[in-house]
mmCIF file of C-alpha atoms in Angstrom:
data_model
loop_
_atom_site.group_PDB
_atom_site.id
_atom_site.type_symbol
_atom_site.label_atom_id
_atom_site.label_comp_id
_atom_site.label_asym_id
_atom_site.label_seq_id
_atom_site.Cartn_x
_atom_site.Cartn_y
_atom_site.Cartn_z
ATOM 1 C CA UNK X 16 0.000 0.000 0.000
ATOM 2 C CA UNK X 17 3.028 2.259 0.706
ATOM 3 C CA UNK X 18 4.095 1.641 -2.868
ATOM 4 C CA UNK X 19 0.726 2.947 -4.319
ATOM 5 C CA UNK X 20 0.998 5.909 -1.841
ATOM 6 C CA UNK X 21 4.292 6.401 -3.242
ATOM 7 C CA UNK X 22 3.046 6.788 -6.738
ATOM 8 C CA UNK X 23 0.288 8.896 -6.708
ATOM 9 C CA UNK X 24 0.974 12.310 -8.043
ATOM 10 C CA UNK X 25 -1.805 14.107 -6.031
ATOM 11 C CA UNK X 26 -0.040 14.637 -2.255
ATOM 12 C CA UNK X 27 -4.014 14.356 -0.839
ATOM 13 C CA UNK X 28 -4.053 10.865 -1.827
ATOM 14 C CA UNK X 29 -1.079 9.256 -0.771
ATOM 15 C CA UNK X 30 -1.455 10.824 2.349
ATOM 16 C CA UNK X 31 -5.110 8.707 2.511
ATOM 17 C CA UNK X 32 -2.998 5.489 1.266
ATOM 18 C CA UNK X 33 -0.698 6.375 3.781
ATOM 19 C CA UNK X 34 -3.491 6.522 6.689
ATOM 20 C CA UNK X 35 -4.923 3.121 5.290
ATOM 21 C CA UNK X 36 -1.144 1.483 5.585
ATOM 22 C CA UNK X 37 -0.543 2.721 9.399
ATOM 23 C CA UNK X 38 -4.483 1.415 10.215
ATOM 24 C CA UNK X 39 -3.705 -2.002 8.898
ATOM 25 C CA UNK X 40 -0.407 -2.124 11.337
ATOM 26 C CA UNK X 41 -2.537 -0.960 13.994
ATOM 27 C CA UNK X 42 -5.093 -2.943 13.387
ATOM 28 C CA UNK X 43 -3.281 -6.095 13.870
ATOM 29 C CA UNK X 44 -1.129 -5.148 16.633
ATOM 30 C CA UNK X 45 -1.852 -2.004 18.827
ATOM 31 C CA UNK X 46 -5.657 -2.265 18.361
ATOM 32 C CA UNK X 47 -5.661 -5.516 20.082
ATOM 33 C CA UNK X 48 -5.864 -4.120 23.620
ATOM 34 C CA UNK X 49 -6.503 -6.799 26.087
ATOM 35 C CA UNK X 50 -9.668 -6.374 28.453
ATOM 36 C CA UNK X 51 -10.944 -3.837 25.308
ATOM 37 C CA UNK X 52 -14.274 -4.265 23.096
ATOM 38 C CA UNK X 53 -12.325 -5.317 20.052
ATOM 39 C CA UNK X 54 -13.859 -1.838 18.204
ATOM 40 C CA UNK X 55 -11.560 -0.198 16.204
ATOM 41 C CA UNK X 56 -11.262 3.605 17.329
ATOM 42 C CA UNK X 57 -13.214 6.291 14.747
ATOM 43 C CA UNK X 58 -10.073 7.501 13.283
ATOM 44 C CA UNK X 59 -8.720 3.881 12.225
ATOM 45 C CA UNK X 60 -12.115 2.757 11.042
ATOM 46 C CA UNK X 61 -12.117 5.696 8.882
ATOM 47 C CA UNK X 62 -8.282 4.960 7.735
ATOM 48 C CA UNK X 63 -9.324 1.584 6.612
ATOM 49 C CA UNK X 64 -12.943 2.692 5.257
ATOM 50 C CA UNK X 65 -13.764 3.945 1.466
ATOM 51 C CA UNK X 66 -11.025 6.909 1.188
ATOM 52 C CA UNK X 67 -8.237 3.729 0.034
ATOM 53 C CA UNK X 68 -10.505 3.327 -2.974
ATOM 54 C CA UNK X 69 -11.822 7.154 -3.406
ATOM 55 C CA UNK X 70 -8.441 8.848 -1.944
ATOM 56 C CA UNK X 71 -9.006 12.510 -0.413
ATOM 57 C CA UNK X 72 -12.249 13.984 -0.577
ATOM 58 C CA UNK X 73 -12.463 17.232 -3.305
ATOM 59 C CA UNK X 74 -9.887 16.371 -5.304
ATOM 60 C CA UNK X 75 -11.547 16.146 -8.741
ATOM 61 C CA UNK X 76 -10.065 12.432 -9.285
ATOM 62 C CA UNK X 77 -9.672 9.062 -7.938
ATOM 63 C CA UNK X 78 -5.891 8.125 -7.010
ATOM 64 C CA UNK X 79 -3.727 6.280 -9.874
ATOM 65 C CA UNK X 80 -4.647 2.644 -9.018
ATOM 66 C CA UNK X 81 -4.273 0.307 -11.446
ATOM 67 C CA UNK X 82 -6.817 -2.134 -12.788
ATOM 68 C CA UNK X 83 -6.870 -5.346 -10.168
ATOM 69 C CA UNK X 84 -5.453 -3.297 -7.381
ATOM 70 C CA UNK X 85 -9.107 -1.998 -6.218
ATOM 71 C CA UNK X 86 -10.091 -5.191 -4.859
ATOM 72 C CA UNK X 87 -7.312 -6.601 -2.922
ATOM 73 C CA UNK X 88 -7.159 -2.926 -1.522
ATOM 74 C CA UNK X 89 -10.421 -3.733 -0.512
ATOM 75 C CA UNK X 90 -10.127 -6.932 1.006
ATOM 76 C CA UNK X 91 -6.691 -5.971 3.248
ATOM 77 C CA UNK X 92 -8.801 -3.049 4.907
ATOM 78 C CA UNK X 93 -12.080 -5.534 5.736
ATOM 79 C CA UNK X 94 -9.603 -8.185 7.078
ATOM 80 C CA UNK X 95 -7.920 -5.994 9.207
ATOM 81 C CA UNK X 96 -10.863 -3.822 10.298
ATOM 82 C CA UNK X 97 -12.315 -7.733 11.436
ATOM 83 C CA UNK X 98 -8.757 -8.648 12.927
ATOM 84 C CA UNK X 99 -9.138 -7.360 16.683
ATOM 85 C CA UNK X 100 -12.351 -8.404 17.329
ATOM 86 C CA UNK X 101 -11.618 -12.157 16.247
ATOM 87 C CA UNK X 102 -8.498 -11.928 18.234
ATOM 88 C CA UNK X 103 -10.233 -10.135 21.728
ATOM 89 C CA UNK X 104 -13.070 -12.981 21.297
ATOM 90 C CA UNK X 105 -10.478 -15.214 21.391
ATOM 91 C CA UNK X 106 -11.418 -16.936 18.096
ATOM 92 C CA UNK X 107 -8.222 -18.873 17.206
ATOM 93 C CA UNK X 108 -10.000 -20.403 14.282
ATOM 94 C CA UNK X 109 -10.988 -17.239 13.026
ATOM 95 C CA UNK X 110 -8.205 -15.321 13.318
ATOM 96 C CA UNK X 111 -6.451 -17.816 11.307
ATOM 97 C CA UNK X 112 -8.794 -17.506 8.199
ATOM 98 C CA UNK X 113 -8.229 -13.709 8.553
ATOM 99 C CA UNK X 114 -4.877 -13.829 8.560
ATOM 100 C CA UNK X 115 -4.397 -16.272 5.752
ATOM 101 C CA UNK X 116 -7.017 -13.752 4.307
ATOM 102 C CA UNK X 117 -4.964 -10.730 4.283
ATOM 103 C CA UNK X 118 -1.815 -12.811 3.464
ATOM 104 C CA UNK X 119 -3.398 -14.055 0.002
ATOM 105 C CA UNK X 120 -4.679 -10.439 -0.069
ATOM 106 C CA UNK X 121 -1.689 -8.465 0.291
ATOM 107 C CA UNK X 122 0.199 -11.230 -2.181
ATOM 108 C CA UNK X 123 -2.810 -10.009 -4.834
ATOM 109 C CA UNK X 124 -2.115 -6.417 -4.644
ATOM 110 C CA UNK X 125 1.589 -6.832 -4.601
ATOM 111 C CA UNK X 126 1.524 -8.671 -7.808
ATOM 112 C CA UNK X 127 -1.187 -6.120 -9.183
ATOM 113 C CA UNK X 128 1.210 -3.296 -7.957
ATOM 114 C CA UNK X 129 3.913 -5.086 -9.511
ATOM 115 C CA UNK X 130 2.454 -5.693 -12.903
ATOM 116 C CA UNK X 131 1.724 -1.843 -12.607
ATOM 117 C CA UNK X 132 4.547 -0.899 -11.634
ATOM 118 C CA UNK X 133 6.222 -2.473 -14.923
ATOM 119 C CA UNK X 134 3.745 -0.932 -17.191
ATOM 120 C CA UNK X 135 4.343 2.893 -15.865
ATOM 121 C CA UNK X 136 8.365 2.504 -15.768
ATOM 122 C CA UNK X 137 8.513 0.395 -19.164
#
């Protein structure tokens, strides 16, 4: 996701990549607050929510994302929006199929990014 951010032209919108990359970290690791409700906090739900796929509000455009980077975009935020409540509930099971979840989903956009990648530098 920090490799899209890094691409886009329009500052707004990597900054909103950006925002979605630190909420996935967070969501997997600092968000999982023992004795807590397993809710994500406004700000990170909002990190990991439509802006990934719309970038900044009022730009006038969508950020550069390349055709089959949209949905594995999609499915990394979902996964790890779901992550700490699985993990609080103490759903072993379920954490599991997240994880392999946003493994196969992060694998999906890298290659997408890759393939992109290829196409703007060649």
């Amino acid at each position: 996701m920090r490799e899209l951010a890094g691409r886009q032209e329009d500052e707004r919108h990597a900054l909103a990549l950006e925002h979605a990359a630190a909420g996935i970290e967070r969501a997997g690791h600092q968000e999982v607050i023992p004795g807590g409700d397993g809710q994500l906090a406004e700000e990170l739900r909002y990190a990991l929510g439509a802006d990934v796929l719309l970038g900044a509000t009022h730009t006038g455009a969508l950020p550069d994302l390349a055709p089959g980077e949209r949905l594995p975009l999609v499915a990394v935020c979902a996964l790890a929006a779901a992550m700490p409540s699985c993990v609080l509930g103490d759903l072993p099971r379920e954490v599991t199929l997240l994880a392999d979840g946003l493994d196969a989903a992060t694998t999906a956009d890298r290659t997408a990014t890759a393939g992109a990648n290829s196409t703007y530098s060649g």
